[in-house]
mmCIF file of C-alpha atoms in Angstrom:
data_model
loop_
_atom_site.group_PDB
_atom_site.id
_atom_site.type_symbol
_atom_site.label_atom_id
_atom_site.label_comp_id
_atom_site.label_asym_id
_atom_site.label_seq_id
_atom_site.Cartn_x
_atom_site.Cartn_y
_atom_site.Cartn_z
ATOM 1 C CA MET A 1 -30.442 25.077 -10.501
ATOM 2 C CA THR A 2 -28.387 21.882 -10.720
ATOM 3 C CA THR A 3 -26.527 20.881 -7.511
ATOM 4 C CA ALA A 4 -22.842 20.300 -8.057
ATOM 5 C CA ILE A 5 -21.702 16.733 -7.542
ATOM 6 C CA ASN A 6 -18.897 16.388 -4.984
ATOM 7 C CA VAL A 7 -16.633 13.357 -5.064
ATOM 8 C CA PRO A 8 -13.811 13.472 -2.493
ATOM 9 C CA LEU A 9 -10.889 11.169 -2.925
ATOM 10 C CA LEU A 10 -11.861 9.554 0.378
ATOM 11 C CA ASP A 11 -14.917 10.103 2.563
ATOM 12 C CA LEU A 12 -14.144 8.773 6.068
ATOM 13 C CA LYS A 13 -17.175 10.532 7.506
ATOM 14 C CA ALA A 14 -19.419 8.267 5.374
ATOM 15 C CA GLN A 15 -17.619 5.200 6.736
ATOM 16 C CA TYR A 16 -17.805 6.375 10.345
ATOM 17 C CA ALA A 17 -21.471 7.318 10.464
ATOM 18 C CA PRO A 18 -22.988 3.806 10.654
ATOM 19 C CA MET A 19 -20.399 2.648 13.202
ATOM 20 C CA ARG A 20 -20.395 5.822 15.348
ATOM 21 C CA GLU A 21 -22.262 4.425 18.377
ATOM 22 C CA GLU A 22 -20.436 1.117 18.398
ATOM 23 C CA ILE A 23 -17.029 2.853 18.226
ATOM 24 C CA ARG A 24 -17.937 5.411 20.854
ATOM 25 C CA ARG A 25 -18.922 2.658 23.295
ATOM 26 C CA VAL A 26 -15.637 0.824 22.861
ATOM 27 C CA LEU A 27 -13.683 4.068 23.213
ATOM 28 C CA ASP A 28 -15.548 4.681 26.491
ATOM 29 C CA GLU A 29 -14.542 1.188 27.574
ATOM 30 C CA VAL A 30 -10.857 1.977 27.068
ATOM 31 C CA CYS A 31 -11.215 5.347 28.762
ATOM 32 C CA ASP A 32 -12.939 3.772 31.744
ATOM 33 C CA ALA A 33 -10.265 1.135 32.017
ATOM 34 C CA GLN A 34 -7.488 3.709 31.664
ATOM 35 C CA TYR A 35 -5.331 1.092 29.939
ATOM 36 C CA PHE A 36 -4.122 2.990 26.902
ATOM 37 C CA VAL A 37 -0.820 1.364 25.793
ATOM 38 C CA MET A 38 -0.785 -2.299 24.823
ATOM 39 C CA GLY A 39 -2.972 -4.462 27.156
ATOM 40 C CA PRO A 40 -5.993 -6.710 26.418
ATOM 41 C CA LYS A 41 -7.494 -4.676 23.563
ATOM 42 C CA VAL A 42 -4.195 -4.868 21.624
ATOM 43 C CA THR A 43 -3.782 -8.639 22.440
ATOM 44 C CA GLU A 44 -7.316 -9.264 21.176
ATOM 45 C CA PHE A 45 -6.787 -7.355 17.978
ATOM 46 C CA GLU A 46 -3.417 -9.070 17.282
ATOM 47 C CA LYS A 47 -5.169 -12.480 17.511
ATOM 48 C CA GLU A 48 -7.885 -11.268 15.099
ATOM 49 C CA ILE A 49 -5.351 -10.076 12.513
ATOM 50 C CA ALA A 50 -3.424 -13.343 12.790
ATOM 51 C CA ALA A 51 -6.619 -15.261 12.155
ATOM 52 C CA TYR A 52 -7.597 -12.972 9.265
ATOM 53 C CA THR A 53 -4.295 -13.211 7.463
ATOM 54 C CA GLY A 54 -3.716 -16.850 8.238
ATOM 55 C CA ALA A 55 -0.409 -16.115 10.014
ATOM 56 C CA LYS A 56 0.561 -17.689 13.285
ATOM 57 C CA HIS A 57 1.533 -14.446 14.944
ATOM 58 C CA ALA A 58 0.625 -10.751 14.701
ATOM 59 C CA ILE A 59 2.591 -8.055 16.604
ATOM 60 C CA GLY A 60 1.150 -4.548 16.773
ATOM 61 C CA CYS A 61 3.283 -1.438 16.552
ATOM 62 C CA ALA A 62 2.983 2.337 16.166
ATOM 63 C CA SER A 63 2.858 2.610 12.372
ATOM 64 C CA GLY A 64 3.338 0.860 9.057
ATOM 65 C CA THR A 65 6.777 2.534 8.784
ATOM 66 C CA ASP A 66 7.762 1.079 12.181
ATOM 67 C CA ALA A 67 6.481 -2.340 10.998
ATOM 68 C CA ILE A 68 9.064 -2.263 8.212
ATOM 69 C CA LEU A 69 11.776 -0.877 10.464
ATOM 70 C CA LEU A 70 11.118 -3.521 13.127
ATOM 71 C CA ALA A 71 11.027 -6.259 10.480
ATOM 72 C CA LEU A 72 14.467 -5.304 9.350
ATOM 73 C CA MET A 73 15.749 -5.054 12.893
ATOM 74 C CA GLY A 74 14.248 -8.415 13.726
ATOM 75 C CA LEU A 75 16.155 -9.987 10.912
ATOM 76 C CA ASN A 76 19.356 -8.200 12.003
ATOM 77 C CA ILE A 77 19.591 -6.169 8.759
ATOM 78 C CA GLY A 78 21.641 -2.980 8.763
ATOM 79 C CA CYS A 79 21.582 -1.924 12.406
ATOM 80 C CA ASN A 80 24.569 0.366 11.781
ATOM 81 C CA LYS A 81 27.034 -2.563 11.944
ATOM 82 C CA GLY A 82 29.016 -1.341 8.903
ATOM 83 C CA ARG A 83 28.272 -4.444 6.950
ATOM 84 C CA ASN A 84 26.768 -2.671 3.959
ATOM 85 C CA ASP A 85 23.676 -4.895 3.899
ATOM 86 C CA GLN A 86 21.649 -4.546 0.706
ATOM 87 C CA VAL A 87 17.905 -4.865 0.462
ATOM 88 C CA ILE A 88 16.152 -5.082 -2.972
ATOM 89 C CA CYS A 89 12.953 -3.055 -3.123
ATOM 90 C CA PRO A 90 10.884 -1.047 -5.691
ATOM 91 C CA SER A 91 11.531 2.633 -6.285
ATOM 92 C CA TYR A 92 7.926 3.328 -7.238
ATOM 93 C CA THR A 93 6.464 3.159 -3.749
ATOM 94 C CA PHE A 94 5.882 5.229 -0.590
ATOM 95 C CA PHE A 95 9.018 6.577 1.049
ATOM 96 C CA ALA A 96 8.874 4.309 4.111
ATOM 97 C CA THR A 97 10.010 1.314 1.992
ATOM 98 C CA GLY A 98 13.429 2.647 1.085
ATOM 99 C CA GLY A 99 13.645 5.125 3.994
ATOM 100 C CA SER A 100 13.441 2.374 6.604
ATOM 101 C CA ILE A 101 16.227 0.428 4.948
ATOM 102 C CA ALA A 102 18.526 3.445 4.767
ATOM 103 C CA ARG A 103 17.678 4.547 8.339
ATOM 104 C CA LEU A 104 19.246 1.363 9.645
ATOM 105 C CA GLY A 105 22.465 1.858 7.669
ATOM 106 C CA ALA A 106 21.614 -0.646 4.970
ATOM 107 C CA THR A 107 21.494 0.125 1.259
ATOM 108 C CA PRO A 108 18.229 0.093 -0.713
ATOM 109 C CA VAL A 109 18.738 -1.470 -4.143
ATOM 110 C CA TYR A 110 16.041 0.035 -6.290
ATOM 111 C CA VAL A 111 14.530 -2.143 -8.984
ATOM 112 C CA ASP A 112 12.060 -1.307 -11.785
ATOM 113 C CA ILE A 113 8.439 -2.288 -11.945
ATOM 114 C CA ASP A 114 6.216 -4.342 -14.252
ATOM 115 C CA PRO A 115 4.197 -1.683 -16.085
ATOM 116 C CA VAL A 116 1.101 -3.882 -16.045
ATOM 117 C CA THR A 117 0.824 -4.409 -12.300
ATOM 118 C CA TYR A 118 3.031 -1.524 -10.994
ATOM 119 C CA ASN A 119 4.608 -4.055 -8.705
ATOM 120 C CA MET A 120 8.350 -4.807 -8.718
ATOM 121 C CA CYS A 121 9.364 -6.914 -11.687
ATOM 122 C CA PRO A 122 10.735 -10.388 -10.712
ATOM 123 C CA ASP A 123 13.081 -10.525 -13.611
ATOM 124 C CA ARG A 124 14.647 -7.224 -12.596
ATOM 125 C CA VAL A 125 14.915 -8.526 -8.997
ATOM 126 C CA ARG A 126 16.901 -11.558 -10.142
ATOM 127 C CA GLU A 127 19.191 -9.320 -12.207
ATOM 128 C CA ALA A 128 19.803 -7.055 -9.256
ATOM 129 C CA ALA A 129 20.319 -9.931 -6.857
ATOM 130 C CA ARG A 130 23.116 -11.337 -9.011
ATOM 131 C CA LYS A 131 24.939 -8.044 -8.829
ATOM 132 C CA CYS A 132 24.604 -7.688 -5.050
ATOM 133 C CA ASP A 133 27.622 -8.725 -2.906
ATOM 134 C CA ARG A 134 25.846 -8.285 0.450
ATOM 135 C CA LEU A 135 22.239 -9.047 -0.256
ATOM 136 C CA ALA A 136 20.376 -9.305 3.020
ATOM 137 C CA ALA A 137 16.685 -9.333 2.050
ATOM 138 C CA ILE A 138 14.154 -8.830 -0.753
ATOM 139 C CA MET A 139 11.227 -6.528 -0.037
ATOM 140 C CA PRO A 140 8.361 -6.461 -2.589
ATOM 141 C CA VAL A 141 5.576 -3.984 -2.100
ATOM 142 C CA HIS A 142 1.980 -5.033 -2.852
ATOM 143 C CA LEU A 143 1.202 -1.725 -4.453
ATOM 144 C CA PHE A 144 -2.287 -0.196 -4.602
ATOM 145 C CA GLY A 145 -3.747 -3.365 -2.980
ATOM 146 C CA GLN A 146 -2.545 -5.825 -5.615
ATOM 147 C CA CYS A 147 -0.427 -8.710 -4.243
ATOM 148 C CA VAL A 148 2.782 -9.774 -6.014
ATOM 149 C CA ASP A 149 3.141 -13.454 -6.982
ATOM 150 C CA LEU A 150 4.409 -14.632 -3.637
ATOM 151 C CA ALA A 151 5.410 -18.083 -4.889
ATOM 152 C CA VAL A 152 7.766 -16.498 -7.388
ATOM 153 C CA TYR A 153 9.296 -14.157 -4.811
ATOM 154 C CA ARG A 154 9.698 -16.984 -2.339
ATOM 155 C CA GLU A 155 11.570 -18.884 -5.034
ATOM 156 C CA ILE A 156 13.867 -15.933 -5.705
ATOM 157 C CA ALA A 157 14.492 -15.332 -1.980
ATOM 158 C CA ASP A 158 15.309 -19.043 -1.465
ATOM 159 C CA GLU A 159 17.578 -19.006 -4.561
ATOM 160 C CA PHE A 160 19.706 -16.269 -3.041
ATOM 161 C CA GLY A 161 19.382 -17.445 0.552
ATOM 162 C CA VAL A 162 17.756 -14.326 1.982
ATOM 163 C CA PRO A 163 14.456 -13.559 3.781
ATOM 164 C CA LEU A 164 11.407 -12.113 2.061
ATOM 165 C CA ILE A 165 9.822 -9.044 3.763
ATOM 166 C CA GLU A 166 6.393 -8.141 2.506
ATOM 167 C CA ASP A 167 5.556 -4.426 2.480
ATOM 168 C CA ALA A 168 1.787 -5.007 2.646
ATOM 169 C CA ALA A 169 0.912 -1.526 3.923
ATOM 170 C CA GLN A 170 -1.738 -1.179 1.194
ATOM 171 C CA ALA A 171 -2.782 -4.743 0.898
ATOM 172 C CA ILE A 172 -4.495 -6.229 3.949
ATOM 173 C CA GLY A 173 -6.789 -8.946 2.562
ATOM 174 C CA SER A 174 -5.278 -9.080 -0.920
ATOM 175 C CA LYS A 175 -4.335 -12.409 -2.390
ATOM 176 C CA ASP A 176 -1.742 -13.467 -4.950
ATOM 177 C CA PRO A 177 -2.611 -15.547 -8.109
ATOM 178 C CA HIS A 178 -2.365 -18.705 -6.068
ATOM 179 C CA GLY A 179 -4.721 -17.473 -3.403
ATOM 180 C CA THR A 180 -2.038 -16.815 -0.789
ATOM 181 C CA MET A 181 -2.943 -13.961 1.549
ATOM 182 C CA ALA A 182 -0.682 -10.949 1.732
ATOM 183 C CA GLY A 183 1.494 -11.112 4.787
ATOM 184 C CA ASN A 184 1.523 -14.859 4.994
ATOM 185 C CA ALA A 185 4.440 -15.916 2.822
ATOM 186 C CA GLY A 186 7.506 -13.871 3.765
ATOM 187 C CA ALA A 187 9.507 -13.912 6.969
ATOM 188 C CA VAL A 188 7.475 -10.822 8.053
ATOM 189 C CA GLY A 189 4.441 -9.047 6.618
ATOM 190 C CA CYS A 190 4.237 -5.341 7.386
ATOM 191 C CA PHE A 191 0.886 -3.551 7.478
ATOM 192 C CA SER A 192 -0.241 0.044 8.011
ATOM 193 C CA PHE A 193 -3.452 1.290 9.650
ATOM 194 C CA PHE A 194 -3.114 4.847 8.414
ATOM 195 C CA PRO A 195 -6.659 6.317 8.164
ATOM 196 C CA SER A 196 -6.716 6.186 4.347
ATOM 197 C CA LYS A 197 -6.022 2.445 4.229
ATOM 198 C CA ASN A 198 -8.863 -0.069 3.627
ATOM 199 C CA LEU A 199 -8.526 -0.893 7.307
ATOM 200 C CA GLY A 200 -7.642 2.515 8.834
ATOM 201 C CA GLY A 201 -7.512 3.607 12.409
ATOM 202 C CA PHE A 202 -8.056 6.975 14.085
ATOM 203 C CA GLY A 203 -4.433 7.867 13.655
ATOM 204 C CA ASP A 204 -1.148 5.957 13.041
ATOM 205 C CA GLY A 205 -0.847 2.225 13.678
ATOM 206 C CA GLY A 206 0.771 -0.823 12.220
ATOM 207 C CA ILE A 207 1.214 -4.576 12.628
ATOM 208 C CA MET A 208 3.592 -7.310 11.648
ATOM 209 C CA THR A 209 2.675 -10.894 10.798
ATOM 210 C CA THR A 210 4.924 -13.922 10.809
ATOM 211 C CA ASN A 211 4.834 -17.704 10.988
ATOM 212 C CA ASP A 212 8.221 -17.887 12.819
ATOM 213 C CA SER A 213 7.602 -18.116 16.564
ATOM 214 C CA ALA A 214 11.138 -17.159 17.498
ATOM 215 C CA LEU A 215 11.065 -14.171 15.195
ATOM 216 C CA ALA A 216 7.623 -13.092 16.655
ATOM 217 C CA GLU A 217 9.131 -13.072 20.138
ATOM 218 C CA ARG A 218 12.062 -11.040 18.962
ATOM 219 C CA LEU A 219 9.763 -8.478 17.198
ATOM 220 C CA ASP A 220 7.631 -8.319 20.389
ATOM 221 C CA MET A 221 10.747 -7.371 22.429
ATOM 222 C CA LEU A 222 12.126 -4.962 19.833
ATOM 223 C CA ARG A 223 8.954 -2.828 19.897
ATOM 224 C CA LEU A 224 9.353 -2.532 23.689
ATOM 225 C CA HIS A 225 12.920 -1.174 23.702
ATOM 226 C CA GLY A 226 14.217 -4.732 23.456
ATOM 227 C CA SER A 227 13.127 -5.522 26.996
ATOM 228 C CA ARG A 228 11.798 -8.687 28.693
ATOM 229 C CA PRO A 229 11.039 -8.591 31.506
ATOM 230 C CA LYS A 230 10.414 -4.854 31.929
ATOM 231 C CA TYR A 231 13.608 -2.863 32.511
ATOM 232 C CA TYR A 232 15.867 -5.805 31.462
ATOM 233 C CA HIS A 233 17.223 -5.299 27.971
ATOM 234 C CA SER A 234 18.928 -8.131 25.991
ATOM 235 C CA MET A 235 18.843 -6.078 22.774
ATOM 236 C CA ILE A 236 18.423 -2.497 21.652
ATOM 237 C CA GLY A 237 14.896 -1.851 20.425
ATOM 238 C CA ILE A 238 12.607 1.106 19.927
ATOM 239 C CA ASN A 239 9.443 2.407 21.393
ATOM 240 C CA SER A 240 6.727 1.335 18.930
ATOM 241 C CA ARG A 241 3.562 0.210 20.690
ATOM 242 C CA LEU A 242 0.017 0.024 19.372
ATOM 243 C CA ASP A 243 -2.384 2.080 21.436
ATOM 244 C CA ALA A 244 -5.389 0.369 22.986
ATOM 245 C CA LEU A 245 -7.680 3.028 21.542
ATOM 246 C CA GLN A 246 -6.458 2.259 18.005
ATOM 247 C CA ALA A 247 -6.733 -1.458 18.551
ATOM 248 C CA ALA A 248 -10.320 -1.112 19.837
ATOM 249 C CA VAL A 249 -11.341 0.899 16.832
ATOM 250 C CA LEU A 250 -9.552 -1.327 14.360
ATOM 251 C CA SER A 251 -11.129 -4.461 15.913
ATOM 252 C CA ILE A 252 -14.602 -3.085 15.129
ATOM 253 C CA LYS A 253 -13.619 -1.972 11.623
ATOM 254 C CA LEU A 254 -12.126 -5.404 10.902
ATOM 255 C CA ARG A 255 -15.625 -6.891 11.073
ATOM 256 C CA HIS A 256 -16.608 -4.641 8.151
ATOM 257 C CA LEU A 257 -13.440 -5.135 6.130
ATOM 258 C CA GLU A 258 -14.651 -7.825 3.757
ATOM 259 C CA ALA A 259 -17.748 -5.831 2.886
ATOM 260 C CA TRP A 260 -15.586 -2.798 2.232
ATOM 261 C CA HIS A 261 -13.310 -4.874 -0.038
ATOM 262 C CA GLU A 262 -16.335 -6.037 -1.943
ATOM 263 C CA GLY A 263 -17.615 -2.459 -2.271
ATOM 264 C CA ARG A 264 -14.281 -1.326 -3.652
ATOM 265 C CA ALA A 265 -14.193 -4.213 -6.122
ATOM 266 C CA GLU A 266 -17.717 -3.349 -7.301
ATOM 267 C CA ASN A 267 -16.683 0.255 -7.875
ATOM 268 C CA ALA A 268 -13.588 -0.847 -9.719
ATOM 269 C CA ALA A 269 -15.756 -3.039 -11.937
ATOM 270 C CA PHE A 270 -18.002 -0.029 -12.594
ATOM 271 C CA TYR A 271 -14.998 2.061 -13.673
ATOM 272 C CA ASP A 272 -13.576 -0.845 -15.714
ATOM 273 C CA ARG A 273 -16.846 -1.160 -17.686
ATOM 274 C CA ALA A 274 -17.503 2.551 -18.127
ATOM 275 C CA PHE A 275 -14.004 3.397 -19.228
ATOM 276 C CA ALA A 276 -13.848 0.370 -21.596
ATOM 277 C CA GLU A 277 -17.138 1.503 -23.171
ATOM 278 C CA ALA A 278 -15.506 4.887 -23.794
ATOM 279 C CA GLY A 279 -12.579 3.225 -25.508
ATOM 280 C CA ALA A 280 -10.015 2.676 -22.750
ATOM 281 C CA LEU A 281 -7.855 -0.387 -22.518
ATOM 282 C CA THR A 282 -6.162 -2.017 -19.451
ATOM 283 C CA SER A 283 -2.620 -1.453 -18.316
ATOM 284 C CA ALA A 284 -1.634 -4.607 -20.227
ATOM 285 C CA THR A 285 -1.600 -2.420 -23.384
ATOM 286 C CA PRO A 286 1.033 0.420 -23.384
ATOM 287 C CA LEU A 287 -0.242 3.980 -23.839
ATOM 288 C CA SER A 288 1.930 4.128 -26.989
ATOM 289 C CA GLU A 289 -0.434 1.770 -28.758
ATOM 290 C CA SER A 290 -3.400 3.405 -30.401
ATOM 291 C CA SER A 291 -6.795 3.142 -28.744
ATOM 292 C CA ASP A 292 -10.080 5.045 -28.822
ATOM 293 C CA LEU A 293 -9.209 6.726 -25.527
ATOM 294 C CA PRO A 294 -5.690 7.382 -24.136
ATOM 295 C CA LEU A 295 -6.455 5.866 -20.782
ATOM 296 C CA ARG A 296 -5.435 2.615 -19.186
ATOM 297 C CA THR A 297 -7.294 0.955 -16.273
ATOM 298 C CA PRO A 298 -5.786 -1.529 -13.797
ATOM 299 C CA ALA A 299 -5.307 -4.946 -15.386
ATOM 300 C CA PRO A 300 -7.735 -7.476 -13.981
ATOM 301 C CA ALA A 301 -6.461 -9.908 -11.335
ATOM 302 C CA THR A 302 -5.608 -13.428 -12.605
ATOM 303 C CA GLY A 303 -6.075 -16.883 -11.148
ATOM 304 C CA LYS A 304 -7.067 -16.806 -7.473
ATOM 305 C CA ALA A 305 -5.742 -13.270 -6.967
ATOM 306 C CA ARG A 306 -7.735 -10.603 -5.190
ATOM 307 C CA HIS A 307 -7.096 -6.939 -5.708
ATOM 308 C CA ILE A 308 -8.440 -4.898 -2.803
ATOM 309 C CA TYR A 309 -8.167 -1.511 -4.575
ATOM 310 C CA ASN A 310 -6.554 0.581 -1.820
ATOM 311 C CA GLN A 311 -6.145 2.810 -4.845
ATOM 312 C CA TYR A 312 -7.624 2.775 -8.324
ATOM 313 C CA ALA A 313 -4.876 4.191 -10.497
ATOM 314 C CA ILE A 314 -5.565 5.076 -14.050
ATOM 315 C CA ARG A 315 -2.841 5.847 -16.569
ATOM 316 C CA VAL A 316 -2.851 8.691 -19.163
ATOM 317 C CA PRO A 317 -0.181 10.378 -21.276
ATOM 318 C CA ALA A 318 2.210 12.425 -19.125
ATOM 319 C CA GLU A 319 1.331 15.533 -21.210
ATOM 320 C CA LEU A 320 -2.351 15.218 -20.046
ATOM 321 C CA ARG A 321 -1.944 13.908 -16.476
ATOM 322 C CA ASP A 322 -1.607 17.168 -14.548
ATOM 323 C CA GLY A 323 -4.112 18.951 -16.746
ATOM 324 C CA LEU A 324 -6.591 16.114 -16.116
ATOM 325 C CA ARG A 325 -5.980 16.500 -12.356
ATOM 326 C CA ASP A 326 -6.743 20.192 -12.557
ATOM 327 C CA HIS A 327 -9.839 19.527 -14.577
ATOM 328 C CA LEU A 328 -11.114 16.933 -12.081
ATOM 329 C CA LYS A 329 -10.424 19.335 -9.195
ATOM 330 C CA ASN A 330 -12.586 21.936 -10.968
ATOM 331 C CA GLN A 331 -15.294 19.285 -11.199
ATOM 332 C CA ASN A 332 -15.126 18.751 -7.465
ATOM 333 C CA ILE A 333 -13.425 15.355 -7.868
ATOM 334 C CA GLY A 334 -10.579 14.409 -5.577
ATOM 335 C CA THR A 335 -7.423 12.777 -6.946
ATOM 336 C CA GLU A 336 -3.909 11.895 -5.815
ATOM 337 C CA ILE A 337 -0.617 11.258 -7.524
ATOM 338 C CA TYR A 338 1.038 8.100 -6.219
ATOM 339 C CA TYR A 339 4.013 8.811 -6.513
ATOM 340 C CA PRO A 340 5.323 11.842 -8.438
ATOM 341 C CA VAL A 341 9.027 11.228 -7.719
ATOM 342 C CA PRO A 342 10.347 7.598 -7.551
ATOM 343 C CA LEU A 343 12.639 6.966 -4.654
ATOM 344 C CA HIS A 344 15.795 6.532 -6.719
ATOM 345 C CA MET A 345 15.331 10.121 -7.926
ATOM 346 C CA GLN A 346 14.746 11.620 -4.447
ATOM 347 C CA LYS A 347 17.332 14.072 -3.316
ATOM 348 C CA CYS A 348 18.122 12.157 -0.081
ATOM 349 C CA PHE A 349 19.092 9.112 -2.166
ATOM 350 C CA ALA A 350 21.435 10.919 -4.473
ATOM 351 C CA TYR A 351 24.374 9.144 -2.873
ATOM 352 C CA LEU A 352 23.177 5.874 -4.485
ATOM 353 C CA GLY A 353 23.929 7.263 -7.944
ATOM 354 C CA GLN A 354 20.688 6.123 -9.497
ATOM 355 C CA GLY A 355 19.034 9.461 -10.020
ATOM 356 C CA ALA A 356 19.741 10.020 -13.678
ATOM 357 C CA PRO A 357 16.589 10.081 -15.812
ATOM 358 C CA GLY A 358 16.037 6.752 -17.534
ATOM 359 C CA THR A 359 17.729 4.690 -14.845
ATOM 360 C CA LEU A 360 14.419 2.907 -13.988
ATOM 361 C CA PRO A 361 12.240 3.836 -16.950
ATOM 362 C CA GLU A 362 9.023 2.006 -15.991
ATOM 363 C CA SER A 363 9.018 3.535 -12.545
ATOM 364 C CA GLU A 364 9.678 7.022 -13.956
ATOM 365 C CA SER A 365 6.887 6.663 -16.602
ATOM 366 C CA ALA A 366 4.389 5.451 -13.999
ATOM 367 C CA ALA A 367 5.259 8.471 -11.794
ATOM 368 C CA ASN A 368 4.460 10.781 -14.655
ATOM 369 C CA GLU A 369 1.394 9.051 -16.034
ATOM 370 C CA THR A 370 -0.690 7.609 -13.236
ATOM 371 C CA ILE A 371 -3.459 9.346 -11.187
ATOM 372 C CA ALA A 372 -5.653 7.765 -8.494
ATOM 373 C CA ILE A 373 -9.423 8.481 -8.571
ATOM 374 C CA PRO A 374 -12.000 7.911 -5.782
ATOM 375 C CA ILE A 375 -12.659 4.220 -5.094
ATOM 376 C CA TYR A 376 -13.987 4.090 -1.495
ATOM 377 C CA PRO A 377 -16.995 1.743 -1.021
ATOM 378 C CA GLU A 378 -19.538 4.396 -0.094
ATOM 379 C CA LEU A 379 -19.406 6.018 -3.587
ATOM 380 C CA THR A 380 -22.810 6.315 -5.292
ATOM 381 C CA ASP A 381 -23.338 5.470 -8.968
ATOM 382 C CA THR A 382 -23.986 9.149 -9.618
ATOM 383 C CA GLN A 383 -20.592 10.064 -8.150
ATOM 384 C CA LYS A 384 -18.785 7.336 -10.073
ATOM 385 C CA GLN A 385 -20.455 8.336 -13.356
ATOM 386 C CA HIS A 386 -19.452 11.934 -12.713
ATOM 387 C CA VAL A 387 -15.810 10.781 -12.364
ATOM 388 C CA VAL A 388 -16.052 8.828 -15.593
ATOM 389 C CA ASP A 389 -17.734 11.520 -17.562
ATOM 390 C CA SER A 390 -15.401 14.229 -16.408
ATOM 391 C CA THR A 391 -12.345 12.138 -17.134
ATOM 392 C CA VAL A 392 -13.508 10.969 -20.580
ATOM 393 C CA SER A 393 -14.606 14.402 -21.723
ATOM 394 C CA TYR A 394 -11.261 15.929 -20.849
ATOM 395 C CA LEU A 395 -9.211 13.223 -22.566
ATOM 396 C CA ARG A 396 -11.300 13.318 -25.699
ATOM 397 C CA THR A 397 -10.951 17.037 -25.870
ATOM 398 C CA HIS A 398 -7.141 17.106 -25.384
ATOM 399 C CA ALA A 399 -5.927 13.756 -26.784
ATOM 400 C CA SER A 400 -5.111 15.216 -30.233
ATOM 401 C CA LYS A 401 -2.486 17.446 -28.591
ATOM 402 C CA VAL A 402 -0.385 14.480 -27.485
ATOM 403 C CA ALA A 403 2.435 13.408 -29.827
ATOM 404 C CA GLY A 404 2.183 9.727 -30.736
ATOM 405 C CA VAL A 405 -1.394 9.181 -29.824
ATOM 406 C CA GLY A 406 -3.207 7.420 -32.715
ATOM 407 C CA ALA A 407 -6.004 9.009 -34.713
ATOM 408 C CA GLY A 408 -8.471 6.734 -33.022
ATOM 409 C CA SER A 409 -7.634 8.403 -29.694
ATOM 410 C CA ALA A 410 -8.809 11.907 -30.614
#
């Protein structure tokens, strides 16, 4: 009897096992010290992240969402002052990007993506910036672990005289085509330590990086209710502190991060080769163009760029995407849809008037055509081959049912 192959989307137990004793020891240290909020473990971890990213300062907080919120507050954006501040960001991203902007009373200005990288398109950003009358910041997202071209975005931000905020929640350790590390080019870099991230904690956690010492001090105060010294408040902040337990765990995991990045890159290369051999092309070729397999893999990084593959998102015709997901589930393969409804089409943002289908066509197409498959570093070759075989067999069987797919794709 053949044993079924199981491939979860993410296997954190496999990651934890070899570090278990080391992590348990440091957790005991924190428990023995009874210093749970901020303190030396947090300070130590902040220094380690600053060194890793190359930034001068790193300021821990309670989540990646709070990192974005605090970055906006630190730059005095929105803050319910009735100024109608506008922040340009992508629609094809996690809710925290646009939600944090709106929460402070500012207006998210959603811009379409580049279908090759799934990151916000610089040309569309410039077009949107010219139409804004109260532009306060530009916030690109390094989606799926692939960094935007930071030099280009710095140029755009400088052109319009606004700060650049990097939503790097999925991209710790990624580099742009010039080799610049994510979180080290904008006014603030915002990172998440949600457990599913390449560097994930044992719960929520986040951090902000900056090279501006005055801004770093302001962010430090804002996360502590705007106080310094304690009980003396020169500004209105929030309670968003990184726990010592999280910092201790993340500090240990940080030592393994480069190896995990390499493992994910190796797994991505495996998928790239295997799908290419089956007839797939990269995202640089639209699905509308004929190929031997109606599947597109992530386009390879260029120049000095490094993709850390927080997700490995493949693209298939919309008519096949949900069926493929069901098929993979039946084959014991985990998947996820990032993101099924772009932000400009979410009900809570109806007031922006961007929700009509076709408003941001590339974002809408990506939402209907992409699916993330397992990429975590502990995957075995057998598991990866099972993912490839299951995906290819389904697409070959069903491709002929898709209108517009070339004969070579059947």
